[in-house]
Amino acid sequence: MHRLSRTREEQTRENQAGFRPGRGCIDHIFTLRQILEHRHTFRRPTIVIFLDLKAAFDSVDRKVLWQCLTVKGVPRKYIALIKALYSNSRSRVRAYGELSSELVTTSGVRQGCPLSPFLFNFIIDMLMEVSLTERSDLGIDLLPGNNLMDLEYADDIVLLGEDADKMQSLLNTLSSNLRMFGMRFAPAKCKMLLQDWTTSTPNLVIGSEVIEHVDHFTYLGSCISTNGLIGDEISARIRKARAAFADLHHLWRRRDIRLSTKGRVYCSSVRSVLLYGSETWPIRVEDMKRLTAFDHRCLRSLSHVRWFNKVSNVDVRRRVLGKEGKSIDEAIKLHRLRWLGHVLRMPNHRLPRRALLADIGSGWKRASGGQTKTWHQSMKSLTVKLSQVGRCRLPGWGPRDSRNQWLETIGDMAQNRCQWRRCIQSL
């Protein structure tokens, strides 16, 4: 498995982040948010299509899988071993305490097998390569001559574009090729986002079913909206964190458990749910107030301190989380600064870095009137103190400096993890 993974990692498309070391959901969430924020700033029309496959792992054509492994250069002896693992595979179903007769399975990858995600990535990569061959006219511009057409996390596929006719052509190609691989789309679960779309809503179809148009979509656990705001995401995070807090109500009620122990459980089970994806948030003051209010309410509840006890929120937090316990705004700031350093240390070909450094297209102009504050702008404001070194002022934060010059300046700081850790602690 390890030897196969090393060979496979060199060939895997950068667009695929699922089941790969050093990559996760946050990579694609950040990439998609950065693209939509950047294009929204200049009011560029954007189509985002979220595709869902029906029983993807169970319907892969195994003959096509062996062909994919051969084309990708997997040694024959490894292919033979994998074929032996799948030969003569049978299944039985348990229902009402009884087992059915044996069923011969000739398609799909084995559920629960550590090798299955690895094999499934071969199929998705080959599908996208075949479908996107010689389609350089599709996608959206990140850097001059550098288009991004798709994002994949296992079988979660996102298509990006700005022309409805070309997107429909790509959907037709994908649907046709998908049948060759033994799989098919689930049209009812596929959704379409339109950002800054000024013409009539296009009717994009998969087969004979029209893709539903929505204003927000939950992608990899994070709510993506077309208006560049995270109000819907904050509401969803609070709902899920409230449910996680309620599930542990029996623990919070017990007075024989130390507050410090409850605090550790709270941070690992509730705060982690509340702050999922916070690295990517272009957070506003009103969003922070909502998160802080929820956090304080939970801390007071588990420590049995009521509002009429006249104990400040800071004191309650110190009782539960200790003197080093961070408030919500401090935790979010730390998450975002750590993520910024992580992205700046990435190689140039990585998608999060390319999205962060996305260039302004020719002829693009900012829309008149007020602008929605983006993650890029909020991080620039947050790191402005790093521009002051003694009496000198580093370039990047001035009104006439280029858009990404501040990133180039702190990029050198971020390369050294220890130095970056000291820098963010000073902010």
C-alpha positions as a Markdown table, in Angstrom:
| # | Residue | x | y | z |
|---|---|---|---|---|
| 1 | Met | 0.0 | 0.0 | 0.0 |
| 2 | His | 2.8 | 2.4 | 0.9 |
| 3 | Arg | 4.7 | 1.7 | -2.3 |
| 4 | Leu | 1.6 | 2.1 | -4.4 |
| 5 | Ser | 0.7 | 5.4 | -2.6 |
| 6 | Arg | 4.1 | 6.9 | -3.4 |
| 7 | Thr | 3.7 | 6.1 | -7.1 |
| 8 | Arg | 0.1 | 7.3 | -7.1 |
| 9 | Glu | 0.8 | 10.6 | -5.4 |
| 10 | Glu | 3.1 | 11.7 | -8.2 |
| 11 | Gln | 0.4 | 11.2 | -10.8 |
| 12 | Thr | -2.8 | 12.3 | -8.9 |
| 13 | Arg | -4.4 | 15.5 | -10.2 |
| 14 | Glu | -3.9 | 18.5 | -8.0 |
| 15 | Asn | -7.7 | 19.1 | -8.1 |
| 16 | Gln | -8.3 | 15.9 | -6.1 |
| 17 | Ala | -7.9 | 16.4 | -2.3 |
| 18 | Gly | -9.7 | 13.3 | -1.0 |
| 19 | Phe | -7.8 | 10.4 | 0.6 |
| 20 | Arg | -4.5 | 12.1 | 0.1 |
| 21 | Pro | -1.8 | 12.9 | 2.8 |
| 22 | Gly | -1.3 | 16.6 | 3.6 |
| 23 | Arg | -4.7 | 17.6 | 2.2 |
| 24 | Gly | -8.2 | 17.9 | 3.7 |
| 25 | Cys | -11.6 | 19.5 | 3.4 |
| 26 | Ile | -10.3 | 22.9 | 4.4 |
| 27 | Asp | -8.1 | 23.0 | 1.3 |
| 28 | His | -11.0 | 23.0 | -1.1 |
| 29 | Ile | -13.3 | 25.0 | 1.1 |
| 30 | Phe | -10.7 | 27.8 | 1.2 |
| 31 | Thr | -10.0 | 27.5 | -2.5 |
| 32 | Leu | -13.7 | 27.8 | -3.4 |
| 33 | Arg | -14.3 | 30.7 | -1.0 |
| 34 | Gln | -11.3 | 32.6 | -2.3 |
| 35 | Ile | -12.4 | 32.2 | -5.9 |
| 36 | Leu | -16.0 | 33.4 | -5.2 |
| 37 | Glu | -14.8 | 36.3 | -3.0 |
| 38 | His | -12.3 | 37.5 | -5.6 |
| 39 | Arg | -14.7 | 37.3 | -8.5 |
| 40 | His | -17.5 | 38.9 | -6.5 |
| 41 | Thr | -15.3 | 41.9 | -5.8 |
| 42 | Phe | -15.2 | 42.6 | -9.5 |
| 43 | Arg | -18.8 | 41.3 | -10.2 |
| 44 | Arg | -17.6 | 38.6 | -12.5 |
| 45 | Pro | -20.4 | 36.1 | -13.4 |
| 46 | Thr | -19.7 | 32.7 | -12.1 |
| 47 | Ile | -21.4 | 29.3 | -12.3 |
| 48 | Val | -20.7 | 26.7 | -9.7 |
| 49 | Ile | -22.2 | 23.2 | -10.1 |
| 50 | Phe | -22.0 | 20.7 | -7.3 |
| 51 | Leu | -22.3 | 17.1 | -8.6 |
| 52 | Asp | -23.2 | 14.0 | -6.7 |
| 53 | Leu | -22.8 | 10.4 | -7.8 |
| 54 | Lys | -25.3 | 7.7 | -7.1 |
| 55 | Ala | -23.8 | 4.8 | -5.1 |
| 56 | Ala | -20.4 | 5.7 | -6.5 |
| 57 | Phe | -18.3 | 3.2 | -4.6 |
| 58 | Asp | -20.7 | 0.3 | -5.3 |
| 59 | Ser | -21.0 | 0.8 | -9.1 |
| 60 | Val | -17.5 | 1.2 | -10.4 |
| 61 | Asp | -16.9 | -1.1 | -13.4 |
| 62 | Arg | -14.0 | -3.3 | -12.3 |
| 63 | Lys | -12.8 | -4.0 | -15.9 |
| 64 | Val | -12.4 | -0.2 | -16.4 |
| 65 | Leu | -10.6 | 0.0 | -13.0 |
| 66 | Trp | -8.0 | -2.6 | -14.2 |
| 67 | Gln | -7.5 | -0.6 | -17.4 |
| 68 | Cys | -7.1 | 2.7 | -15.4 |
| 69 | Leu | -4.4 | 1.0 | -13.2 |
| 70 | Thr | -2.6 | -0.2 | -16.3 |
| 71 | Val | -2.7 | 3.2 | -18.1 |
| 72 | Lys | -1.5 | 4.9 | -14.9 |
| 73 | Gly | 1.6 | 2.7 | -14.9 |
| 74 | Val | 0.8 | 0.6 | -11.8 |
| 75 | Pro | 3.2 | -2.5 | -12.0 |
| 76 | Arg | 1.5 | -5.7 | -13.3 |
| 77 | Lys | 2.3 | -7.7 | -10.2 |
| 78 | Tyr | 0.3 | -5.2 | -8.0 |
| 79 | Ile | -2.6 | -5.2 | -10.5 |
| 80 | Ala | -2.6 | -9.0 | -10.3 |
| 81 | Leu | -2.7 | -8.9 | -6.5 |
| 82 | Ile | -5.6 | -6.5 | -6.5 |
| 83 | Lys | -7.5 | -8.6 | -9.0 |
| 84 | Ala | -7.0 | -11.7 | -6.8 |
| 85 | Leu | -8.4 | -9.7 | -3.9 |
| 86 | Tyr | -11.6 | -9.0 | -5.9 |
| 87 | Ser | -11.9 | -12.3 | -7.7 |
| 88 | Asn | -14.9 | -14.5 | -6.9 |
| 89 | Ser | -16.2 | -11.9 | -4.4 |
| 90 | Arg | -19.6 | -12.7 | -2.9 |
| 91 | Ser | -21.9 | -11.0 | -0.5 |
| 92 | Arg | -24.8 | -12.0 | 1.9 |
| 93 | Val | -27.4 | -9.7 | 3.4 |
| 94 | Arg | -28.6 | -10.1 | 7.0 |
| 95 | Ala | -32.3 | -9.2 | 7.5 |
| 96 | Tyr | -34.5 | -10.0 | 10.5 |
| 97 | Gly | -31.8 | -12.1 | 12.0 |
| 98 | Glu | -31.4 | -14.4 | 8.9 |
| 99 | Leu | -28.8 | -14.4 | 6.1 |
| 100 | Ser | -29.7 | -14.4 | 2.5 |
| 101 | Ser | -28.2 | -16.6 | -0.2 |
| 102 | Glu | -24.9 | -15.6 | -1.7 |
| 103 | Leu | -24.8 | -12.8 | -4.2 |
| 104 | Val | -22.0 | -12.6 | -6.7 |
| 105 | Thr | -20.6 | -9.0 | -6.9 |
| 106 | Thr | -18.9 | -7.9 | -10.1 |
| 107 | Ser | -18.8 | -4.1 | -9.7 |
| 108 | Gly | -17.7 | -1.6 | -7.1 |
| 109 | Val | -14.8 | -1.4 | -4.7 |
| 110 | Arg | -15.0 | -3.1 | -1.3 |
| 111 | Gln | -16.6 | -1.1 | 1.5 |
| 112 | Gly | -14.3 | -0.6 | 4.5 |
| 113 | Cys | -11.2 | -1.8 | 2.7 |
| 114 | Pro | -8.2 | 0.7 | 3.2 |
| 115 | Leu | -7.3 | 0.1 | -0.5 |
| 116 | Ser | -10.7 | 1.2 | -1.8 |
| 117 | Pro | -10.3 | 5.0 | -1.6 |
| 118 | Phe | -7.0 | 4.6 | -3.2 |
| 119 | Leu | -8.5 | 2.7 | -6.2 |
| 120 | Phe | -11.5 | 5.0 | -6.4 |
| 121 | Asn | -9.3 | 8.0 | -6.9 |
| 122 | Phe | -7.8 | 6.3 | -10.0 |
| 123 | Ile | -11.4 | 6.2 | -11.5 |
| 124 | Ile | -12.3 | 9.8 | -10.7 |
| 125 | Asp | -9.0 | 11.1 | -12.0 |
| 126 | Met | -9.3 | 9.2 | -15.2 |
| 127 | Leu | -12.9 | 10.3 | -15.7 |
| 128 | Met | -11.9 | 14.0 | -15.3 |
| 129 | Glu | -8.9 | 13.7 | -17.5 |
| 130 | Val | -10.9 | 12.1 | -20.3 |
| 131 | Ser | -13.7 | 14.6 | -20.0 |
| 132 | Leu | -11.5 | 17.7 | -19.8 |
| 133 | Thr | -9.0 | 16.8 | -22.5 |
| 134 | Glu | -8.6 | 19.7 | -24.9 |
| 135 | Arg | -11.1 | 21.9 | -23.1 |
| 136 | Ser | -8.9 | 24.8 | -22.2 |
| 137 | Asp | -11.7 | 27.2 | -23.0 |
| 138 | Leu | -13.6 | 26.1 | -19.8 |
| 139 | Gly | -13.1 | 27.2 | -16.2 |
| 140 | Ile | -12.2 | 30.5 | -14.6 |
| 141 | Asp | -8.9 | 32.4 | -14.6 |
| 142 | Leu | -6.7 | 32.3 | -11.5 |
| 143 | Leu | -3.5 | 33.5 | -13.0 |
| 144 | Pro | -2.8 | 34.6 | -16.6 |
| 145 | Gly | -3.0 | 31.4 | -18.7 |
| 146 | Asn | -4.0 | 29.3 | -15.7 |
| 147 | Asn | -7.6 | 28.1 | -15.7 |
| 148 | Leu | -9.4 | 26.1 | -12.9 |
| 149 | Met | -12.2 | 24.0 | -14.1 |
| 150 | Asp | -13.0 | 21.6 | -11.3 |
| 151 | Leu | -12.4 | 20.5 | -7.7 |
| 152 | Glu | -12.8 | 17.0 | -6.4 |
| 153 | Tyr | -12.9 | 15.5 | -2.9 |
| 154 | Ala | -13.4 | 11.8 | -3.5 |
| 155 | Asp | -16.7 | 11.7 | -5.4 |
| 156 | Asp | -17.8 | 15.2 | -4.6 |
| 157 | Ile | -17.2 | 17.1 | -7.8 |
| 158 | Val | -17.4 | 20.9 | -8.3 |
| 159 | Leu | -17.4 | 22.5 | -11.8 |
| 160 | Leu | -16.5 | 26.1 | -12.3 |
| 161 | Gly | -17.2 | 28.3 | -15.3 |
| 162 | Glu | -18.7 | 31.5 | -16.6 |
| 163 | Asp | -20.4 | 30.4 | -19.8 |
| 164 | Ala | -23.7 | 28.4 | -19.5 |
| 165 | Asp | -23.5 | 26.8 | -23.0 |
| 166 | Lys | -19.9 | 25.5 | -22.3 |
| 167 | Met | -21.0 | 24.2 | -18.9 |
| 168 | Gln | -23.9 | 22.3 | -20.5 |
| 169 | Ser | -21.5 | 20.8 | -23.0 |
| 170 | Leu | -19.2 | 19.7 | -20.2 |
| 171 | Leu | -22.1 | 18.1 | -18.3 |
| 172 | Asn | -23.1 | 16.1 | -21.4 |
| 173 | Thr | -19.5 | 14.9 | -21.8 |
| 174 | Leu | -19.3 | 13.9 | -18.1 |
| 175 | Ser | -22.6 | 12.1 | -18.2 |
| 176 | Ser | -21.6 | 10.1 | -21.2 |
| 177 | Asn | -18.2 | 9.2 | -19.9 |
| 178 | Leu | -19.6 | 8.4 | -16.5 |
| 179 | Arg | -21.7 | 5.6 | -18.0 |
| 180 | Met | -18.5 | 4.1 | -19.5 |
| 181 | Phe | -17.1 | 3.9 | -16.0 |
| 182 | Gly | -20.2 | 2.2 | -14.7 |
| 183 | Met | -21.5 | 5.1 | -12.6 |
| 184 | Arg | -24.1 | 7.8 | -13.0 |
| 185 | Phe | -25.2 | 11.1 | -11.5 |
| 186 | Ala | -27.9 | 11.6 | -8.9 |
| 187 | Pro | -29.6 | 14.7 | -10.5 |
| 188 | Ala | -31.9 | 15.4 | -7.5 |
| 189 | Lys | -28.8 | 16.0 | -5.4 |
| 190 | Cys | -26.9 | 18.1 | -7.9 |
| 191 | Lys | -27.1 | 21.9 | -7.3 |
| 192 | Met | -26.1 | 25.0 | -9.1 |
| 193 | Leu | -25.0 | 28.4 | -7.7 |
| 194 | Leu | -25.0 | 31.6 | -9.8 |
| 195 | Gln | -23.0 | 34.5 | -8.5 |
| 196 | Asp | -23.3 | 38.0 | -10.0 |
| 197 | Trp | -25.4 | 36.5 | -12.9 |
| 198 | Thr | -27.2 | 39.4 | -14.6 |
| 199 | Thr | -29.0 | 37.5 | -17.4 |
| 200 | Ser | -31.9 | 35.0 | -17.1 |
| 201 | Thr | -31.2 | 31.8 | -15.0 |
| 202 | Pro | -29.8 | 29.1 | -17.3 |
| 203 | Asn | -31.5 | 25.7 | -17.3 |
| 204 | Leu | -28.7 | 23.2 | -17.1 |
| 205 | Val | -29.7 | 19.6 | -17.4 |
| 206 | Ile | -28.3 | 16.2 | -16.6 |
| 207 | Gly | -30.1 | 13.7 | -18.8 |
| 208 | Ser | -33.7 | 15.2 | -18.8 |
| 209 | Glu | -33.6 | 16.6 | -15.3 |
| 210 | Val | -32.9 | 20.3 | -14.7 |
| 211 | Ile | -30.3 | 21.1 | -12.0 |
| 212 | Glu | -31.8 | 23.0 | -9.1 |
| 213 | His | -30.6 | 26.6 | -8.6 |
| 214 | Val | -29.8 | 27.5 | -5.0 |
| 215 | Asp | -28.4 | 30.6 | -3.2 |
| 216 | His | -26.3 | 28.6 | -0.8 |
| 217 | Phe | -24.9 | 25.0 | -0.6 |
| 218 | Thr | -23.2 | 23.0 | 2.1 |
| 219 | Tyr | -19.9 | 21.9 | 0.6 |
| 220 | Leu | -17.7 | 19.5 | 2.7 |
| 221 | Gly | -19.6 | 20.6 | 5.8 |
| 222 | Ser | -19.3 | 24.4 | 5.2 |
| 223 | Cys | -22.1 | 26.6 | 3.9 |
| 224 | Ile | -21.1 | 28.5 | 0.7 |
| 225 | Ser | -23.2 | 31.5 | -0.2 |
| 226 | Thr | -23.3 | 33.6 | -3.4 |
| 227 | Asn | -23.3 | 37.0 | -1.6 |
| 228 | Gly | -19.8 | 36.6 | -0.1 |
| 229 | Leu | -21.1 | 36.6 | 3.5 |
| 230 | Ile | -21.0 | 33.9 | 6.1 |
| 231 | Gly | -24.2 | 34.6 | 8.0 |
| 232 | Asp | -25.7 | 31.3 | 6.9 |
| 233 | Glu | -22.5 | 29.4 | 7.8 |
| 234 | Ile | -22.5 | 31.0 | 11.3 |
| 235 | Ser | -26.1 | 29.9 | 11.9 |
| 236 | Ala | -25.4 | 26.4 | 10.8 |
| 237 | Arg | -22.3 | 26.2 | 13.0 |
| 238 | Ile | -24.2 | 27.4 | 16.0 |
| 239 | Arg | -27.0 | 24.9 | 15.4 |
| 240 | Lys | -24.6 | 22.0 | 15.1 |
| 241 | Ala | -22.6 | 23.1 | 18.2 |
| 242 | Arg | -25.8 | 23.5 | 20.2 |
| 243 | Ala | -26.8 | 19.9 | 19.3 |
| 244 | Ala | -23.3 | 18.7 | 20.3 |
| 245 | Phe | -23.6 | 20.6 | 23.6 |
| 246 | Ala | -27.0 | 19.1 | 24.3 |
| 247 | Asp | -25.8 | 15.6 | 23.7 |
| 248 | Leu | -23.3 | 16.0 | 26.6 |
| 249 | His | -25.9 | 17.5 | 29.0 |
| 250 | His | -25.5 | 14.6 | 31.4 |
| 251 | Leu | -21.9 | 15.4 | 31.7 |
| 252 | Trp | -22.4 | 19.2 | 32.3 |
| 253 | Arg | -24.9 | 18.4 | 35.1 |
| 254 | Arg | -22.5 | 16.4 | 37.2 |
| 255 | Arg | -20.8 | 18.3 | 40.0 |
| 256 | Asp | -18.3 | 15.6 | 40.8 |
| 257 | Ile | -16.3 | 16.3 | 37.6 |
| 258 | Arg | -13.8 | 19.1 | 37.7 |
| 259 | Leu | -14.5 | 22.2 | 35.7 |
| 260 | Ser | -11.1 | 21.8 | 34.0 |
| 261 | Thr | -12.1 | 18.4 | 32.7 |
| 262 | Lys | -15.4 | 19.7 | 31.4 |
| 263 | Gly | -13.5 | 22.6 | 29.7 |
| 264 | Arg | -11.3 | 20.1 | 27.8 |
| 265 | Val | -14.3 | 18.1 | 26.7 |
| 266 | Tyr | -16.1 | 21.3 | 25.7 |
| 267 | Cys | -13.2 | 22.5 | 23.5 |
| 268 | Ser | -12.8 | 19.1 | 21.8 |
| 269 | Ser | -16.5 | 18.3 | 21.3 |
| 270 | Val | -18.3 | 21.6 | 21.1 |
| 271 | Arg | -15.9 | 24.4 | 20.2 |
| 272 | Ser | -14.4 | 22.2 | 17.5 |
| 273 | Val | -17.8 | 21.9 | 15.9 |
| 274 | Leu | -18.5 | 25.6 | 16.3 |
| 275 | Leu | -15.2 | 26.7 | 14.7 |
| 276 | Tyr | -15.0 | 24.1 | 11.9 |
| 277 | Gly | -13.8 | 26.0 | 8.8 |
| 278 | Ser | -13.1 | 29.2 | 10.7 |
| 279 | Glu | -9.8 | 29.5 | 9.0 |
| 280 | Thr | -11.6 | 30.5 | 5.8 |
| 281 | Trp | -14.1 | 32.9 | 7.2 |
| 282 | Pro | -14.2 | 36.6 | 6.2 |
| 283 | Ile | -15.7 | 37.3 | 9.6 |
| 284 | Arg | -17.6 | 40.5 | 10.5 |
| 285 | Val | -18.3 | 42.1 | 13.9 |
| 286 | Glu | -21.9 | 40.9 | 14.0 |
| 287 | Asp | -20.8 | 37.3 | 13.2 |
| 288 | Met | -18.2 | 37.4 | 16.0 |
| 289 | Lys | -20.9 | 38.7 | 18.4 |
| 290 | Arg | -23.1 | 35.8 | 17.7 |
| 291 | Leu | -20.3 | 33.2 | 18.2 |
| 292 | Thr | -19.1 | 34.9 | 21.4 |
| 293 | Ala | -22.6 | 35.0 | 22.8 |
| 294 | Phe | -23.2 | 31.3 | 22.2 |
| 295 | Asp | -19.8 | 30.4 | 23.6 |
| 296 | His | -20.4 | 32.4 | 26.8 |
| 297 | Arg | -23.8 | 30.9 | 27.2 |
| 298 | Cys | -22.4 | 27.4 | 27.0 |
| 299 | Leu | -19.6 | 28.1 | 29.5 |
| 300 | Arg | -22.0 | 29.6 | 32.0 |
| 301 | Ser | -24.3 | 26.6 | 31.7 |
| 302 | Leu | -21.6 | 23.9 | 32.3 |
| 303 | Ser | -20.1 | 25.9 | 35.2 |
| 304 | His | -23.6 | 26.5 | 36.8 |
| 305 | Val | -23.1 | 30.3 | 36.8 |
| 306 | Arg | -26.3 | 32.2 | 36.1 |
| 307 | Trp | -26.6 | 35.8 | 35.0 |
| 308 | Phe | -27.8 | 37.0 | 38.4 |
| 309 | Asn | -24.5 | 35.8 | 40.0 |
| 310 | Lys | -22.7 | 38.9 | 38.8 |
| 311 | Val | -19.7 | 37.0 | 37.5 |
| 312 | Ser | -18.1 | 38.4 | 34.3 |
| 313 | Asn | -17.8 | 36.3 | 31.2 |
| 314 | Val | -14.0 | 36.6 | 31.4 |
| 315 | Asp | -14.0 | 35.1 | 34.9 |
| 316 | Val | -16.3 | 32.3 | 33.8 |
| 317 | Arg | -14.0 | 31.5 | 30.9 |
| 318 | Arg | -10.9 | 31.4 | 33.2 |
| 319 | Arg | -12.6 | 29.1 | 35.6 |
| 320 | Val | -13.5 | 26.6 | 32.9 |
| 321 | Leu | -10.6 | 26.9 | 30.4 |
| 322 | Gly | -7.9 | 28.2 | 32.7 |
| 323 | Lys | -5.8 | 31.3 | 32.5 |
| 324 | Glu | -4.5 | 30.3 | 29.1 |
| 325 | Gly | -8.0 | 29.7 | 27.7 |
| 326 | Lys | -8.7 | 31.8 | 24.6 |
| 327 | Ser | -11.9 | 33.6 | 23.8 |
| 328 | Ile | -13.7 | 32.8 | 20.6 |
| 329 | Asp | -12.3 | 35.8 | 18.7 |
| 330 | Glu | -8.7 | 35.0 | 19.9 |
| 331 | Ala | -9.2 | 31.4 | 18.8 |
| 332 | Ile | -10.5 | 32.3 | 15.3 |
| 333 | Lys | -7.7 | 34.8 | 14.9 |
| 334 | Leu | -5.1 | 32.2 | 15.7 |
| 335 | His | -6.7 | 29.6 | 13.4 |
| 336 | Arg | -6.7 | 32.1 | 10.5 |
| 337 | Leu | -3.1 | 33.2 | 11.0 |
| 338 | Arg | -1.9 | 29.6 | 11.3 |
| 339 | Trp | -3.7 | 28.8 | 8.1 |
| 340 | Leu | -2.3 | 31.8 | 6.3 |
| 341 | Gly | 1.2 | 30.6 | 7.2 |
| 342 | His | 0.4 | 27.1 | 6.1 |
| 343 | Val | -0.8 | 28.3 | 2.7 |
| 344 | Leu | 2.2 | 30.5 | 2.1 |
| 345 | Arg | 4.5 | 27.5 | 2.8 |
| 346 | Met | 2.7 | 25.4 | 0.1 |
| 347 | Pro | 4.4 | 24.8 | -3.2 |
| 348 | Asn | 3.3 | 27.1 | -6.1 |
| 349 | His | 1.2 | 24.4 | -7.8 |
| 350 | Arg | -1.1 | 23.9 | -4.8 |
| 351 | Leu | -4.6 | 25.2 | -5.3 |
| 352 | Pro | -5.1 | 27.1 | -2.0 |
| 353 | Arg | -1.9 | 29.1 | -2.7 |
| 354 | Arg | -3.0 | 29.7 | -6.4 |
| 355 | Ala | -6.4 | 30.9 | -5.2 |
| 356 | Leu | -4.9 | 33.2 | -2.6 |
| 357 | Leu | -2.6 | 34.8 | -5.1 |
| 358 | Ala | -5.2 | 35.0 | -7.9 |
| 359 | Asp | -4.6 | 37.9 | -10.2 |
| 360 | Ile | -6.9 | 40.6 | -11.5 |
| 361 | Gly | -8.1 | 39.8 | -15.1 |
| 362 | Ser | -7.7 | 42.2 | -17.9 |
| 363 | Gly | -10.6 | 44.7 | -18.1 |
| 364 | Trp | -11.8 | 43.8 | -14.6 |
| 365 | Lys | -13.1 | 46.8 | -12.6 |
| 366 | Arg | -14.3 | 47.0 | -9.0 |
| 367 | Ala | -18.0 | 47.6 | -8.7 |
| 368 | Ser | -19.0 | 51.1 | -7.5 |
| 369 | Gly | -20.3 | 51.5 | -4.0 |
| 370 | Gly | -19.5 | 49.7 | -0.8 |
| 371 | Gln | -17.6 | 46.4 | -0.9 |
| 372 | Thr | -18.0 | 43.3 | 1.1 |
| 373 | Lys | -15.0 | 42.7 | 3.3 |
| 374 | Thr | -13.1 | 39.6 | 2.1 |
| 375 | Trp | -10.8 | 37.2 | 3.8 |
| 376 | His | -7.9 | 38.7 | 1.9 |
| 377 | Gln | -8.6 | 42.2 | 3.2 |
| 378 | Ser | -9.3 | 41.1 | 6.8 |
| 379 | Met | -6.0 | 39.2 | 7.0 |
| 380 | Lys | -4.1 | 42.2 | 5.5 |
| 381 | Ser | -5.5 | 44.4 | 8.3 |
| 382 | Leu | -4.8 | 41.7 | 10.9 |
| 383 | Thr | -1.1 | 41.5 | 9.9 |
| 384 | Val | -0.4 | 45.2 | 9.5 |
| 385 | Lys | 1.7 | 45.2 | 12.7 |
| 386 | Leu | 4.2 | 42.9 | 11.0 |
| 387 | Ser | 5.1 | 45.7 | 8.6 |
| 388 | Gln | 6.8 | 47.7 | 11.3 |
| 389 | Val | 10.4 | 46.6 | 12.0 |
| 390 | Gly | 12.0 | 49.2 | 14.3 |
| 391 | Arg | 11.8 | 52.5 | 12.4 |
| 392 | Cys | 11.5 | 50.8 | 9.1 |
| 393 | Arg | 8.3 | 50.0 | 7.3 |
| 394 | Leu | 8.1 | 46.9 | 5.1 |
| 395 | Pro | 6.3 | 47.2 | 1.7 |
| 396 | Gly | 2.8 | 45.7 | 1.1 |
| 397 | Trp | 0.5 | 47.5 | 3.4 |
| 398 | Gly | 0.6 | 51.0 | 1.9 |
| 399 | Pro | -2.3 | 52.4 | -0.1 |
| 400 | Arg | -0.3 | 52.3 | -3.4 |
| 401 | Asp | 1.2 | 48.9 | -2.9 |
| 402 | Ser | 0.0 | 46.1 | -5.2 |
| 403 | Arg | -2.7 | 43.8 | -4.1 |
| 404 | Asn | -0.5 | 40.8 | -3.2 |
| 405 | Gln | 2.7 | 42.6 | -2.1 |
| 406 | Trp | 1.9 | 42.1 | 1.6 |
| 407 | Leu | 1.7 | 38.4 | 1.0 |
| 408 | Glu | 5.1 | 38.4 | -0.7 |
| 409 | Thr | 6.5 | 40.3 | 2.3 |
| 410 | Ile | 5.2 | 37.9 | 5.0 |
| 411 | Gly | 5.9 | 34.9 | 2.8 |
| 412 | Asp | 9.5 | 34.9 | 3.9 |
| 413 | Met | 8.5 | 35.1 | 7.5 |
| 414 | Ala | 6.1 | 32.1 | 7.1 |
| 415 | Gln | 8.7 | 29.8 | 5.6 |
| 416 | Asn | 10.2 | 29.4 | 9.1 |
| 417 | Arg | 7.6 | 27.8 | 11.3 |
| 418 | Cys | 9.1 | 28.9 | 14.6 |
| 419 | Gln | 9.5 | 32.5 | 13.3 |
| 420 | Trp | 5.9 | 32.5 | 12.1 |
| 421 | Arg | 4.7 | 31.2 | 15.4 |
| 422 | Arg | 6.5 | 34.0 | 17.2 |
| 423 | Cys | 5.1 | 36.6 | 14.7 |
| 424 | Ile | 1.5 | 35.6 | 15.2 |
| 425 | Gln | 1.8 | 35.5 | 19.0 |
| 426 | Ser | 2.8 | 39.2 | 18.8 |
| 427 | Leu | -0.4 | 40.2 | 17.0 |
